[in-house]
Structure formats: structure tokens, C-alpha cells
Amino acid sequence: MSTASLVMASSAAQAAGTVAGTDIVNVAQATYDAPGGGTPVTIDSNVVTIKVDELLDVTVVSSDPGDVIVSPGWTAQVLTYQVTNSGNGSEAFTLSADTARPGDEFDATFEMVILDSNGNGVYDPGVDTIYTPGTNDPVLTPDESITVFILSAIPASVEDTERAEIELSAIANTGSGTPGSIFAGQGDGGGDAVVGSTGARDADGGYFMVQASDVNLVKSATIIDPFGGSEAVPGAVIIYQLVATTVGTGDLDNLAIRDEIPADTTYKAESITLEGAPLSDAASDGDAGSFDSGSIAVALGTVPGGQTRTITFQVTID
């Protein structure tokens, strides 16, 4: 896909005044009365034409409303930016991503920069265009913007609440440098190109934040023997308690607990409880519990980090 075919999103930014290449034309006039009271005479000065030079300016802004939440080992994670030509001429910009930012807590692994081809502001795999510097640098008219995505992988070794910054930079292809620097004859429309207040380059950072979770599972047993004591004799009931505690700030999805009935014991039917509430043994009745093939199971679903679920069930010693 050519650069010209990219759909550019409009921006609220205001470009730097009159469009580059515009001719400012001025003619002065003088009038006087002809000698002897004749018809007044008007004469024109020479024409002075000044071509408006191109002002090279660009702004880069992260479009994400806050940190983008990720988990260890995830790939193709997206940060979103908007690049706006805040100069007054049509200009191409070279883009680059920096994942090795100082001051953050881990470095994401850069995968690619993507241009928002259909202008909807959302990364669409297989639709949006992979960016290759020098090949499809986005060309923006004054005030025009394009949404840019940076895709990254999250290392498996990251820990809960750690953050990583990724910076997107844009630089005008005509040139950059100290504001006021001049590139003679290189401006859009045939004038000079003059570096604006941004230095014709800008950058902004977006952030990933890790939400990682794990579960601690602790099992304990209470024995009630037929004589009112706590001896493990035949006929005694063992009440097993399973306490699942999620650790971290993220959610654990599809958390399920399963426990096999020990040898030399018999499961006590309909004895499963979750948070003290009874669950049935049937797998198809819609509640979270079931007993099948010598095991009890409880489907806990999505459990946020830092929460506890308590399960009990009973067996009888044979």
C-alpha cells in the first residue's frame, strides 16, 4: 500500500498559519491630480511577491487513557499514539520506537510499528499497515494526523505492578534541529523550510503495567470419629478444607479446584460446600460443584487478585 492510500484522521491541532508555498502579493499605488485640473492619475508600484516558507513542526501524543494492562509472556500488545503535522506544509515523517527507557521497571520487546490504514483508531491485524522507515513514511498535510500503534512482547519474567515505557518519536524528513534553522529551497511549495518551535521532531511515551496473579492452595483435614473424638479409625469422617487465595493485582480466569478422593475412603454424597454454601454433586445442574470418577471439582470462574475461596467436602474412612 502506498503512503498516499493511507487514511489520515483529522486532528484538533492548529497548523502554523498560512500554507507553505502561498504567494503574498502586494502592489502600492500613488495618485495625483493632473496638471491644470485634469483627470486624477493613478500609478502602480512594482509587484512585490513573497512566498511563504514551510515551517517544520510535529507533535506526538500518547492516545491511551492510562497504562495498558498486560500479563507476563503476552505478545502483540498495543500502545497507541497520534502523530500530527503542526507545521504549514505537506511533510513526511520518519517514526521510531524506543523500548529502553530510563526509569521504568522492565523493557518490553519491540515487535513492530503499525500505521492505522483505515483511520478508525483501533489496531486491526491484517488490515493496518506495517511501517518500514524510508519506505512508507507517513506524509501529512498541515493539521493532519495519523494514529500509530507500537506492538511489543512482554517478558515472562516480569512481576506484578511493574511498568514499562515505550516512546514513539517522529522527525520531519526535510530536516530538524534548532528552531529557526533554515533548509534553503527545500520547503513545500518551493520556498525555504524553517525549523519550528518543536525542532521538527517530537516524542511521547506510553506505558504498559503488569497485572500478574497466582493462586496459593492450602489443604487441611479435620477428623470426627464415631466415638466423638478425632481418631482416624474406620467409620471416622474426614472433613477436608481447601483454601484458594489469589495473589497479585490481576484476575485469574477459569480457576477450578479438583481433589481426588483418597484410597481407603468413601466420598460422602452431596458434601461439597463453597464459602459454606452447599453444592450438588451433579455436573449439569448449573452450580459450581460436581463429583465424578472419584474426584470432586469446583469451578470458581474469574477470581480477582487478593481474594480467597474456601471449599470443603467429606469422606468416610472404610
Coordinates of C-alpha atoms in Angstrom, one line a residue:
M1 CA 0.0 0.0 0.0
S2 CA 1.3 3.4 -0.9
T3 CA 1.7 6.2 1.5
A4 CA -0.9 8.2 -0.4
S5 CA -3.5 5.5 0.2
L6 CA -3.3 5.7 4.0
V7 CA -6.4 7.2 5.6
M8 CA -5.4 10.1 7.9
A9 CA -7.5 11.0 10.9
S10 CA -8.3 14.7 11.4
S11 CA -6.8 16.5 14.4
A12 CA -7.9 19.4 16.6
A13 CA -4.4 20.9 16.4
Q14 CA -4.0 24.2 14.5
A15 CA -1.3 24.3 11.9
A16 CA 1.2 27.1 11.8
G17 CA -0.7 29.7 9.8
T18 CA -0.6 30.3 6.1
V19 CA 0.1 27.3 3.9
A20 CA 3.6 26.9 2.7
G21 CA 4.1 28.0 -0.9
T22 CA 1.4 30.6 -0.8
D23 CA 2.4 33.8 -2.6
I24 CA 1.8 37.0 -0.6
V25 CA 1.4 39.6 -3.4
N26 CA 1.4 43.4 -2.7
V27 CA 1.3 46.4 -5.0
A28 CA 1.4 50.0 -3.8
Q29 CA -0.4 52.9 -5.6
A30 CA 0.1 56.6 -6.0
T31 CA -2.5 59.1 -7.2
Y32 CA -2.2 62.7 -8.1
D33 CA -4.1 65.4 -9.9
A34 CA -3.1 66.0 -13.4
P35 CA -1.7 69.5 -14.0
G36 CA -4.3 72.1 -14.9
G37 CA -7.1 70.2 -13.1
G38 CA -7.3 67.2 -15.4
T39 CA -8.4 63.7 -14.5
P40 CA -6.6 62.2 -11.4
V41 CA -3.8 59.9 -12.3
T42 CA -3.1 56.6 -10.6
I43 CA 0.2 54.7 -10.9
D44 CA 1.2 51.3 -9.5
S45 CA 4.4 50.3 -7.9
N46 CA 6.3 47.2 -8.9
V47 CA 4.8 44.0 -7.6
V48 CA 6.4 42.5 -4.5
T49 CA 5.8 38.8 -4.1
I50 CA 6.8 36.9 -1.0
K51 CA 6.5 33.1 -0.9
V52 CA 5.5 31.7 2.5
D53 CA 8.2 29.3 3.7
E54 CA 7.5 25.9 5.2
L55 CA 7.5 25.8 9.0
L56 CA 8.6 22.3 10.1
D57 CA 6.8 21.2 13.2
V58 CA 5.3 17.9 14.5
T59 CA 3.6 16.7 17.7
V60 CA 3.4 13.2 19.1
V61 CA 0.9 12.3 21.8
S62 CA 0.1 9.0 23.5
S63 CA -3.6 8.2 22.8
D64 CA -4.1 5.6 25.6
P65 CA -6.2 6.9 28.5
G66 CA -3.8 5.3 31.0
D67 CA -1.4 2.4 31.5
V68 CA -2.2 -0.6 29.2
I69 CA -2.7 -3.7 31.4
V70 CA -0.6 -6.7 30.3
S71 CA 0.5 -10.1 31.8
P72 CA 3.8 -11.9 31.7
G73 CA 4.5 -13.6 28.4
W74 CA 1.9 -11.8 26.3
T75 CA 2.8 -10.9 22.8
A76 CA 1.4 -8.3 20.3
Q77 CA 0.5 -5.8 23.0
V78 CA -0.5 -2.4 21.7
L79 CA 0.3 1.1 22.6
T80 CA -1.4 3.9 20.6
Y81 CA -0.1 7.3 19.6
Q82 CA -1.2 10.2 17.4
V83 CA 1.3 12.0 15.2
T84 CA 0.2 15.4 13.9
N85 CA 1.8 17.7 11.4
S86 CA 1.7 21.0 13.2
G87 CA 3.6 22.8 10.5
N88 CA 2.2 24.6 7.5
G89 CA 3.3 22.3 4.6
S90 CA 2.9 18.8 3.5
E91 CA 5.6 16.8 5.1
A92 CA 6.8 13.2 5.5
F93 CA 7.9 12.0 8.9
T94 CA 10.2 9.1 10.0
L95 CA 9.0 7.2 13.0
S96 CA 10.9 5.2 15.6
A97 CA 10.2 3.3 18.8
D98 CA 12.3 3.2 21.9
T99 CA 11.7 0.5 24.5
A100 CA 14.8 1.0 26.5
R101 CA 13.6 4.0 28.5
P102 CA 15.3 5.1 31.7
G103 CA 13.4 5.0 34.9
D104 CA 10.9 2.3 34.2
E105 CA 10.9 -1.2 35.7
F106 CA 11.3 -3.5 32.7
D107 CA 11.8 -3.3 28.9
A108 CA 9.2 -4.7 26.6
T109 CA 10.4 -6.4 23.5
F110 CA 9.7 -4.3 20.4
E111 CA 7.9 -6.1 17.6
M112 CA 6.7 -3.6 15.0
V113 CA 5.2 -0.1 14.3
I114 CA 1.8 -0.1 12.6
L115 CA 0.1 2.7 10.7
D116 CA -3.7 3.0 11.1
S117 CA -4.6 2.4 7.5
N118 CA -8.4 2.7 7.9
G119 CA -8.3 5.6 10.3
N120 CA -10.6 4.0 12.9
G121 CA -8.1 4.5 15.8
V122 CA -8.1 0.7 16.6
Y123 CA -5.4 -1.8 15.7
D124 CA -6.8 -4.2 13.1
P125 CA -4.4 -7.1 12.4
G126 CA -4.1 -7.8 8.7
V127 CA -5.8 -4.5 7.8
D128 CA -3.5 -1.9 9.2
T129 CA -0.1 -1.3 7.5
I130 CA 3.3 -2.4 8.9
Y131 CA 5.6 0.6 8.9
T132 CA 9.0 0.4 7.3
P133 CA 11.2 3.5 7.8
G134 CA 12.1 5.1 4.5
T135 CA 9.6 3.0 2.6
N136 CA 6.2 4.2 3.8
D137 CA 6.9 7.2 6.0
P138 CA 3.5 8.9 6.6
V139 CA 3.0 12.1 4.6
L140 CA 0.8 14.6 6.4
T141 CA -0.7 17.8 5.2
P142 CA -1.0 20.8 7.6
D143 CA -3.1 19.8 10.7
E144 CA -3.3 16.2 9.5
S145 CA -2.8 13.4 12.0
I146 CA -2.3 9.6 11.8
T147 CA -2.8 7.1 14.5
V148 CA 0.3 4.9 15.1
F149 CA 0.5 1.6 17.0
I150 CA 3.6 0.1 18.6
L151 CA 3.4 -3.7 19.2
S152 CA 5.5 -5.3 21.8
A153 CA 6.0 -8.6 23.7
I154 CA 6.0 -8.7 27.5
P155 CA 8.9 -10.8 29.0
A156 CA 7.8 -13.8 31.0
S157 CA 10.0 -12.7 33.9
V158 CA 8.1 -9.5 34.8
E159 CA 6.4 -9.1 38.1
D160 CA 3.1 -7.8 39.3
T161 CA 2.7 -3.9 39.1
E162 CA 5.9 -3.4 37.1
R163 CA 5.7 -0.7 34.4
A164 CA 7.4 -0.3 31.0
E165 CA 7.6 2.9 29.0
I166 CA 7.7 2.9 25.2
E167 CA 8.4 6.1 23.4
L168 CA 7.3 6.9 19.8
S169 CA 9.4 9.6 18.0
A170 CA 8.6 11.4 14.8
I171 CA 11.1 13.6 12.8
A172 CA 10.4 15.7 9.7
N173 CA 12.2 14.2 6.7
T174 CA 13.1 17.6 5.3
G175 CA 15.2 18.3 8.4
S176 CA 15.2 19.1 12.1
G177 CA 17.3 20.9 14.6
T178 CA 17.4 24.2 16.4
P179 CA 14.3 26.3 15.9
G180 CA 14.9 28.8 13.2
S181 CA 17.3 26.6 11.3
I182 CA 16.9 27.0 7.5
F183 CA 16.9 24.5 4.7
A184 CA 17.2 26.7 1.7
G185 CA 14.8 25.9 -1.2
Q186 CA 13.5 22.7 0.5
G187 CA 10.2 23.9 1.7
D188 CA 6.9 22.7 0.4
G189 CA 5.8 24.9 -2.5
G190 CA 9.3 25.9 -3.4
G191 CA 10.3 28.2 -0.6
D192 CA 12.7 27.6 2.3
A193 CA 12.0 25.2 5.1
V194 CA 12.4 26.6 8.6
V195 CA 12.6 24.5 11.7
G196 CA 9.7 25.5 14.1
S197 CA 9.4 25.5 17.8
T198 CA 9.3 21.7 18.2
G199 CA 12.7 21.4 16.4
A200 CA 10.7 19.4 13.8
R201 CA 10.8 16.4 16.0
D202 CA 8.7 15.2 18.9
A203 CA 8.2 12.2 21.1
D204 CA 5.8 10.9 23.7
G205 CA 5.7 7.8 25.9
G206 CA 3.0 5.2 26.6
Y207 CA 3.1 2.7 29.4
F208 CA 2.4 -1.0 30.0
M209 CA 1.6 -2.1 33.5
V210 CA 1.8 -5.8 34.6
Q211 CA -1.1 -7.4 36.4
A212 CA 0.0 -10.8 37.3
S213 CA -1.8 -13.3 39.5
D214 CA -1.2 -16.7 41.0
V215 CA -3.0 -18.9 43.5
N216 CA -2.0 -20.4 46.8
L217 CA -3.9 -23.6 47.6
V218 CA -3.8 -24.9 51.2
K219 CA -5.4 -28.1 52.3
S220 CA -6.3 -29.2 55.8
A221 CA -8.3 -32.0 57.4
T222 CA -10.5 -32.4 60.5
I223 CA -11.4 -35.9 61.8
I224 CA -14.5 -36.8 63.7
D225 CA -14.6 -40.4 64.9
P226 CA -17.7 -42.4 65.8
F227 CA -16.9 -42.0 69.5
G228 CA -16.9 -38.2 69.5
G229 CA -13.1 -38.0 69.2
S230 CA -10.7 -37.2 66.5
E231 CA -9.0 -40.6 65.8
A232 CA -8.6 -41.9 62.3
V233 CA -10.4 -45.1 62.8
P234 CA -12.7 -46.9 60.3
G235 CA -16.0 -45.1 60.2
A236 CA -14.5 -41.8 61.1
V237 CA -15.4 -38.8 58.9
I238 CA -12.7 -36.6 57.4
I239 CA -13.7 -33.1 56.6
Y240 CA -11.2 -31.7 54.0
Q241 CA -10.9 -27.9 53.6
L242 CA -9.3 -26.3 50.6
V243 CA -8.5 -22.6 50.8
A244 CA -7.5 -21.0 47.4
T245 CA -6.0 -17.5 47.8
T246 CA -5.3 -15.5 44.6
V247 CA -2.1 -13.4 44.8
G248 CA -1.4 -10.3 42.7
T249 CA -3.5 -7.5 41.2
G250 CA -4.8 -9.3 38.1
D251 CA -7.7 -11.7 37.6
L252 CA -7.3 -15.4 37.4
D253 CA -9.7 -16.7 34.7
N254 CA -11.4 -20.1 34.8
L255 CA -9.9 -21.0 38.2
A256 CA -11.0 -24.5 39.1
I257 CA -10.2 -26.8 42.1
R258 CA -10.1 -30.6 41.8
D259 CA -9.3 -33.1 44.5
E260 CA -9.2 -36.9 44.2
I261 CA -11.0 -39.0 46.9
P262 CA -8.2 -40.8 48.8
A263 CA -7.9 -44.6 48.7
D264 CA -9.5 -46.4 51.6
T265 CA -12.1 -43.8 51.9
T266 CA -15.6 -43.3 50.5
Y267 CA -16.9 -39.9 49.4
K268 CA -19.9 -38.6 51.4
A269 CA -22.5 -37.7 48.8
E270 CA -23.6 -34.0 48.5
S271 CA -21.0 -32.9 51.0
I272 CA -19.3 -30.2 48.9
T273 CA -19.5 -26.6 50.1
L274 CA -18.2 -23.3 48.7
E275 CA -18.0 -20.5 51.2
G276 CA -20.2 -22.6 53.5
A277 CA -23.0 -22.9 50.9
P278 CA -23.8 -26.5 49.8
L279 CA -23.1 -27.6 46.2
S280 CA -24.6 -30.5 44.4
D281 CA -22.7 -33.5 43.0
A282 CA -24.3 -33.3 39.6
A283 CA -22.1 -31.6 36.9
S284 CA -25.1 -30.4 34.8
D285 CA -27.3 -28.6 37.3
G286 CA -25.7 -25.2 36.9
D287 CA -23.9 -24.8 40.2
A288 CA -20.1 -24.8 40.6
G289 CA -19.6 -28.2 42.2
S290 CA -19.5 -31.7 40.9
F291 CA -18.4 -35.3 41.8
D292 CA -17.4 -37.6 39.1
S293 CA -14.9 -40.5 38.6
G294 CA -13.6 -40.4 42.1
S295 CA -12.9 -36.6 42.3
I296 CA -14.7 -33.5 43.5
A297 CA -14.4 -30.4 41.4
V298 CA -15.4 -26.8 42.0
A299 CA -15.4 -24.2 39.1
L300 CA -14.6 -20.8 40.6
G301 CA -14.6 -18.8 37.3
T302 CA -12.8 -15.5 37.3
V303 CA -11.3 -14.6 40.7
P304 CA -9.7 -11.1 41.2
G305 CA -6.3 -11.0 42.8
G306 CA -6.2 -10.9 46.6
Q307 CA -9.4 -12.9 47.2
T308 CA -10.0 -16.2 49.0
R309 CA -12.3 -19.1 48.2
T310 CA -13.0 -21.9 50.7
I311 CA -14.2 -25.3 49.7
T312 CA -15.0 -28.3 51.9
F313 CA -16.0 -31.9 51.3
Q314 CA -16.3 -35.1 53.4
V315 CA -15.1 -38.7 53.2
T316 CA -15.6 -41.7 55.5
I317 CA -12.7 -44.0 56.3
D318 CA -13.5 -47.5 55.1

